[in-house]
PDB file of N, H, CA, C and O in Angstrom:
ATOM      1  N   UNK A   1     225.805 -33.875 254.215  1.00  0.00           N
ATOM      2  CA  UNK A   1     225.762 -32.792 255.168  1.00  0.00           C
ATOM      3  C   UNK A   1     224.344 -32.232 255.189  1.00  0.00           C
ATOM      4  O   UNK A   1     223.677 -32.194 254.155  1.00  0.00           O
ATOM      5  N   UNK A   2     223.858 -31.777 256.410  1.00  0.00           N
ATOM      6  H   UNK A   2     224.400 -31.807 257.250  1.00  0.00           H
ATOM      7  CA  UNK A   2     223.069 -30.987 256.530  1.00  0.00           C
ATOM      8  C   UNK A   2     222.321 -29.871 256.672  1.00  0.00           C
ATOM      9  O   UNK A   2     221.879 -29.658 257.801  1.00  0.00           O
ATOM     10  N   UNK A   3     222.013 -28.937 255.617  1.00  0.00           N
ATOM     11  H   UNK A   3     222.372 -29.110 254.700  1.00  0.00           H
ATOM     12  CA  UNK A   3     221.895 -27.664 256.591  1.00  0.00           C
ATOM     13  C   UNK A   3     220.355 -26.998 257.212  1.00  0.00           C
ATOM     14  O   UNK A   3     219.317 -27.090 256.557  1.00  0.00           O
ATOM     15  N   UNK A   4     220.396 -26.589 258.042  1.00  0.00           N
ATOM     16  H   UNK A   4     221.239 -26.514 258.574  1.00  0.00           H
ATOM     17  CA  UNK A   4     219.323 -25.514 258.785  1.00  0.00           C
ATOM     18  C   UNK A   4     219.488 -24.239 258.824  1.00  0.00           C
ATOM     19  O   UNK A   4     220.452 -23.624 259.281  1.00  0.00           O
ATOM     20  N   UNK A   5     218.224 -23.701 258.181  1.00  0.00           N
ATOM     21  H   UNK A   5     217.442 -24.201 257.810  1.00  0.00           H
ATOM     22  CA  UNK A   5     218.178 -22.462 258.283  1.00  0.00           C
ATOM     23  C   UNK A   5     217.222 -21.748 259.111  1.00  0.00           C
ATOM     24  O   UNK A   5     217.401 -20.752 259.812  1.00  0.00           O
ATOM     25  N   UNK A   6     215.910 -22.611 258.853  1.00  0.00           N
ATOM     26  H   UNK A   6     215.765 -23.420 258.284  1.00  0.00           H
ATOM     27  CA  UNK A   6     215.066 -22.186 259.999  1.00  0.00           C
ATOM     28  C   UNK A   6     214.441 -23.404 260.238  1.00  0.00           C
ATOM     29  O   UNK A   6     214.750 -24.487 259.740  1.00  0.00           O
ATOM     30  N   UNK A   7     213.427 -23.143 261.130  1.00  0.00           N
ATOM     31  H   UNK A   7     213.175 -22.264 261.534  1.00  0.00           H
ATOM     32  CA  UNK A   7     212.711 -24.325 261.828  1.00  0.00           C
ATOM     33  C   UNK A   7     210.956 -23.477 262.193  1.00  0.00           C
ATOM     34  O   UNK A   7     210.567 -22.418 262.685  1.00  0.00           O
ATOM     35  N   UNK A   8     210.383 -24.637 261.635  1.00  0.00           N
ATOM     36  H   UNK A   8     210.699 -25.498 261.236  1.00  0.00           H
ATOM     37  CA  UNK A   8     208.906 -24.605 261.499  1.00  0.00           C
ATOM     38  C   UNK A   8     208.154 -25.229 262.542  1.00  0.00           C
ATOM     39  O   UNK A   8     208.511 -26.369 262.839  1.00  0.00           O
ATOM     40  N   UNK A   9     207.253 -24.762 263.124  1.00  0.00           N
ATOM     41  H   UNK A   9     206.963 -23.836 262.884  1.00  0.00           H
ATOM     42  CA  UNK A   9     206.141 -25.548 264.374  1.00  0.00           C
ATOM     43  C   UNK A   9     205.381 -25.810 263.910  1.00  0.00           C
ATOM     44  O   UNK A   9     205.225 -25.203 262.851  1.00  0.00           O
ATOM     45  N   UNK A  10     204.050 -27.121 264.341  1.00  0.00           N
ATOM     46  H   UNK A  10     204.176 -27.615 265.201  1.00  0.00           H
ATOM     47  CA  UNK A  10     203.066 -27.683 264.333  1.00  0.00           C
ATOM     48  C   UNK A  10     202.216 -26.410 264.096  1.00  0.00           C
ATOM     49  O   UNK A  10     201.503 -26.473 263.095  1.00  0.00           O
ATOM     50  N   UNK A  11     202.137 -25.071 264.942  1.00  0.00           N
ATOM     51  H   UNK A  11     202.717 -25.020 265.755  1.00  0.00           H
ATOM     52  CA  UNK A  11     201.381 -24.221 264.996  1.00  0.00           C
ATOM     53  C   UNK A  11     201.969 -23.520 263.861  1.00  0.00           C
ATOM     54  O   UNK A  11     201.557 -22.377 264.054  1.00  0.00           O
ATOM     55  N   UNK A  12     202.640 -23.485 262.850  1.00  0.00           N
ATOM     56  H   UNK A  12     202.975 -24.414 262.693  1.00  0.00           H
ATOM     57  CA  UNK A  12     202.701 -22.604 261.824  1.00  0.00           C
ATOM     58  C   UNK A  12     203.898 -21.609 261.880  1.00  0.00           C
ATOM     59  O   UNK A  12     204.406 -21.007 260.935  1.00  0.00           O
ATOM     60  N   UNK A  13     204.293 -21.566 263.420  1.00  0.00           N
ATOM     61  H   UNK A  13     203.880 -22.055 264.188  1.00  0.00           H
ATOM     62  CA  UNK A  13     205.271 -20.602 263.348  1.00  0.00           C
ATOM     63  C   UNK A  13     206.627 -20.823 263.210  1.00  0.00           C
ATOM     64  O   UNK A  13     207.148 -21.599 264.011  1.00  0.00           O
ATOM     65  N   UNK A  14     207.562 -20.103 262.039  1.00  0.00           N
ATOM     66  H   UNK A  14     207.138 -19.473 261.389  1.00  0.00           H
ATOM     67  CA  UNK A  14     208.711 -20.077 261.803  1.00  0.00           C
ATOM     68  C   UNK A  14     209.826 -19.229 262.036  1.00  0.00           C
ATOM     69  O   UNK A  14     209.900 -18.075 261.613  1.00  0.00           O
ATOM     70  N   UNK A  15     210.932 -19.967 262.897  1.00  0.00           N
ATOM     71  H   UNK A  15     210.871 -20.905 263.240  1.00  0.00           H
ATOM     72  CA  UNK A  15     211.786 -19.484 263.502  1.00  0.00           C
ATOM     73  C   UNK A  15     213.209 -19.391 262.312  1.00  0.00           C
ATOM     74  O   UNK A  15     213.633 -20.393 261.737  1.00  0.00           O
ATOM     75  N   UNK A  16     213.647 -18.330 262.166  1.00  0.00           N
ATOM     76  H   UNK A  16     213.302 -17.516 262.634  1.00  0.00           H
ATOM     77  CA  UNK A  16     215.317 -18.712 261.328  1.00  0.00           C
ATOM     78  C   UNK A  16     216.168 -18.108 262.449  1.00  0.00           C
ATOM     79  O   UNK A  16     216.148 -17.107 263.166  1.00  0.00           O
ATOM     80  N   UNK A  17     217.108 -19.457 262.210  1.00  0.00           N
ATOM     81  H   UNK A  17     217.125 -20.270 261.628  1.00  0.00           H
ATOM     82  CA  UNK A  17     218.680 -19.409 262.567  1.00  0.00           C
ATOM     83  C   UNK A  17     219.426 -19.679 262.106  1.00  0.00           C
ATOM     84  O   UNK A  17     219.200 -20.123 260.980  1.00  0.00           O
ATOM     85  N   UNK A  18     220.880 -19.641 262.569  1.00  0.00           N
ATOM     86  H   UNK A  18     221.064 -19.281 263.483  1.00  0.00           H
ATOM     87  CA  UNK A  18     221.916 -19.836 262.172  1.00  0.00           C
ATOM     88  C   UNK A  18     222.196 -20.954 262.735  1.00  0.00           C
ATOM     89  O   UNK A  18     222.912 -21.670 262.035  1.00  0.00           O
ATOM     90  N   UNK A  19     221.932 -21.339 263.643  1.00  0.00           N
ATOM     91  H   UNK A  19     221.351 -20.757 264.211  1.00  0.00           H
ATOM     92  CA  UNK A  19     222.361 -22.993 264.045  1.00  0.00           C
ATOM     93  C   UNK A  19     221.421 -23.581 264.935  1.00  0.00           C
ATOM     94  O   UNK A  19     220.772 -22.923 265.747  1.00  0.00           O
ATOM     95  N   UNK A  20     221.341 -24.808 264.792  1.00  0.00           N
ATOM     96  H   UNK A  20     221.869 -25.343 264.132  1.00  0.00           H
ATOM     97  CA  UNK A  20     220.340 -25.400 265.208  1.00  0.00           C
ATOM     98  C   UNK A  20     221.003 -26.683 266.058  1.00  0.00           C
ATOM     99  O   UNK A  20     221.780 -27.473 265.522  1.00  0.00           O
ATOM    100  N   UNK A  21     220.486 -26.802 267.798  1.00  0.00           N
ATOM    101  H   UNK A  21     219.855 -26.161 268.233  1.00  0.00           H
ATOM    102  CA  UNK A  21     221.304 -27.624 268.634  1.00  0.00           C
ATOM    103  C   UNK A  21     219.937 -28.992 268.426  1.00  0.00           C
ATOM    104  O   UNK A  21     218.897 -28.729 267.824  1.00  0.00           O
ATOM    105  N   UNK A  22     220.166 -30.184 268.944  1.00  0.00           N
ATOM    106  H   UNK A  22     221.011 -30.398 269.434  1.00  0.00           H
ATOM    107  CA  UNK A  22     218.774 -31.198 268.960  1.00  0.00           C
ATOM    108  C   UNK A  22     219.635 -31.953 269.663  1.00  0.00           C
ATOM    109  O   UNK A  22     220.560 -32.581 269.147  1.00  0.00           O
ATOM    110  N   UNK A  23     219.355 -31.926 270.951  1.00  0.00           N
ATOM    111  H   UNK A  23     218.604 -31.416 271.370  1.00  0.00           H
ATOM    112  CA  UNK A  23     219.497 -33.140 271.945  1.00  0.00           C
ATOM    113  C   UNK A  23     218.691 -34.171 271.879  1.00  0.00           C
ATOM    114  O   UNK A  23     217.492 -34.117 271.605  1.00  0.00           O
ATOM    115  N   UNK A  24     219.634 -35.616 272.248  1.00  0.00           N
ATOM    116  H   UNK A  24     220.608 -35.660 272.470  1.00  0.00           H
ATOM    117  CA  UNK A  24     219.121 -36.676 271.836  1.00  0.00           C
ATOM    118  C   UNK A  24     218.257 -37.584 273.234  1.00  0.00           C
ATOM    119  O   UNK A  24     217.433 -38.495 273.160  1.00  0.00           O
ATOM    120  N   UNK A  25     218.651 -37.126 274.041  1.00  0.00           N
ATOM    121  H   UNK A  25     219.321 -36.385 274.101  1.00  0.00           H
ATOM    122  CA  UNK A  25     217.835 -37.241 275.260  1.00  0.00           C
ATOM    123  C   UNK A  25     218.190 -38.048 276.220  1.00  0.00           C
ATOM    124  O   UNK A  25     217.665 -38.146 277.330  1.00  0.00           O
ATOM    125  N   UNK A  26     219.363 -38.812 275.665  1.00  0.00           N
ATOM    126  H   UNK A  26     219.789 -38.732 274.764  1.00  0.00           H
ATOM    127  CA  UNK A  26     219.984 -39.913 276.522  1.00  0.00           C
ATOM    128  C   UNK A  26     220.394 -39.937 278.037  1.00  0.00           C
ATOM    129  O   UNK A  26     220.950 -39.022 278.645  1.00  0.00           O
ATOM    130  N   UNK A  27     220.018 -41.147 278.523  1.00  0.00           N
ATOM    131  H   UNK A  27     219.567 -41.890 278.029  1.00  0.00           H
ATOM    132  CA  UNK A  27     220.171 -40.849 279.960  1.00  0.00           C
ATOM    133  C   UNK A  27     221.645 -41.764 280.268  1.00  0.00           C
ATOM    134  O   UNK A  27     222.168 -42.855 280.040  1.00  0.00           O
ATOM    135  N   UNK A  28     221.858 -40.552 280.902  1.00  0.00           N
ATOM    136  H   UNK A  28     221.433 -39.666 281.087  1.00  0.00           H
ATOM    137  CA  UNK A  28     223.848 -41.381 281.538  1.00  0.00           C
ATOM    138  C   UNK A  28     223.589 -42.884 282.548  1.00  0.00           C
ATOM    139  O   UNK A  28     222.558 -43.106 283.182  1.00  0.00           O
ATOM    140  N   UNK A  29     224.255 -43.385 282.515  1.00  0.00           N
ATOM    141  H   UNK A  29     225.093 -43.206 282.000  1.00  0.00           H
ATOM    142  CA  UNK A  29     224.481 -45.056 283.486  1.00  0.00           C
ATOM    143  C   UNK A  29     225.610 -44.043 284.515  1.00  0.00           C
ATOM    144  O   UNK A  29     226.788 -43.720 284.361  1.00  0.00           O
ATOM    145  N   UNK A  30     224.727 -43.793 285.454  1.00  0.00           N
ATOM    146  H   UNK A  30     223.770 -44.055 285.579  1.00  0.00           H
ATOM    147  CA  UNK A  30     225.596 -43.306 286.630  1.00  0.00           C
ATOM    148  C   UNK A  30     226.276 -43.618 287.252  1.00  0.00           C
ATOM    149  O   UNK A  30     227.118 -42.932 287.832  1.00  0.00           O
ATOM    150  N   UNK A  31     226.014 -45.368 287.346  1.00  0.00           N
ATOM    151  H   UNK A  31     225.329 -45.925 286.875  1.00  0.00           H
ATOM    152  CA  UNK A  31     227.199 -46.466 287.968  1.00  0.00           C
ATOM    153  C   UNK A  31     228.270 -46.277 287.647  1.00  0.00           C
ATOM    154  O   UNK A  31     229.146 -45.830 288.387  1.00  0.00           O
ATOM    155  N   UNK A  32     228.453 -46.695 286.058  1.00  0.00           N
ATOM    156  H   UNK A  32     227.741 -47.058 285.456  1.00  0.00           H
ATOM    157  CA  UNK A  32     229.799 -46.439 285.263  1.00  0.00           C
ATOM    158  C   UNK A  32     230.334 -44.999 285.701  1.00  0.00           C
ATOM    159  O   UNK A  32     231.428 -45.047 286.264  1.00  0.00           O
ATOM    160  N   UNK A  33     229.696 -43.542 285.530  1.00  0.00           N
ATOM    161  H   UNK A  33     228.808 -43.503 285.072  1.00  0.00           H
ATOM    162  CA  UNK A  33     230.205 -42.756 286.460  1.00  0.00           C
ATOM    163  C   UNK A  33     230.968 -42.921 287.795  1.00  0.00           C
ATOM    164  O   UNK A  33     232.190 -42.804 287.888  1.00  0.00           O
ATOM    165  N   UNK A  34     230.014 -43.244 288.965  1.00  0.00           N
ATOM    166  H   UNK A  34     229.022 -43.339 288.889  1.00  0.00           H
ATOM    167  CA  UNK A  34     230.215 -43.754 290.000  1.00  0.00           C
ATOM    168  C   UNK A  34     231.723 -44.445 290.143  1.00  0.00           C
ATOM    169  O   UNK A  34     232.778 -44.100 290.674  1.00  0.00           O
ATOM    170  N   UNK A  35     231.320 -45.473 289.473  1.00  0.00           N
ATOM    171  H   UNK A  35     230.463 -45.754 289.041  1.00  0.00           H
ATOM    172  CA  UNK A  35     232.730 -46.547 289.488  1.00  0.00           C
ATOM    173  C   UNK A  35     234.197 -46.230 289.322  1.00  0.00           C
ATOM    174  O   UNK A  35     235.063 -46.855 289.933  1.00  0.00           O
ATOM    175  N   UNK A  36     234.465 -45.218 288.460  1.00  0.00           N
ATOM    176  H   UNK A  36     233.761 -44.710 287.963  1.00  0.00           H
ATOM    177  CA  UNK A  36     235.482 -44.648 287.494  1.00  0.00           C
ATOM    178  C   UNK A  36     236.350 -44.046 289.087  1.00  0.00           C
ATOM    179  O   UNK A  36     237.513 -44.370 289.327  1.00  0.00           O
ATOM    180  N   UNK A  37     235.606 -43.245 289.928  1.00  0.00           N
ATOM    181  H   UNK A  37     234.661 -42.982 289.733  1.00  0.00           H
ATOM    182  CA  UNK A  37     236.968 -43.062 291.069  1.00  0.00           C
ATOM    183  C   UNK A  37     237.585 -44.024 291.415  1.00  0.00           C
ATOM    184  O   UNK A  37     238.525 -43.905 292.200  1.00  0.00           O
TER     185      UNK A  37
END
């Protein structure tokens, strides 16, 4: 398991939270969307 408490920048500055989201960036196949009606 992992935990986060805060999160640090290149520039030095540190943020704390309680939860931390990180999208993975993936792009949807819209066809397969498309298709499904």
């Amino acid at each position: 398991m992992l935990l986060v408490n805060s999160i640090k920048l290149k520039d030095g500055r540190k943020f704390d939270s309680d939860i931390v989201l990180i999208q993975a960036g993936i792009r949807p196949i819209i066809d397969l969307a498309k298709s499904a009606n």
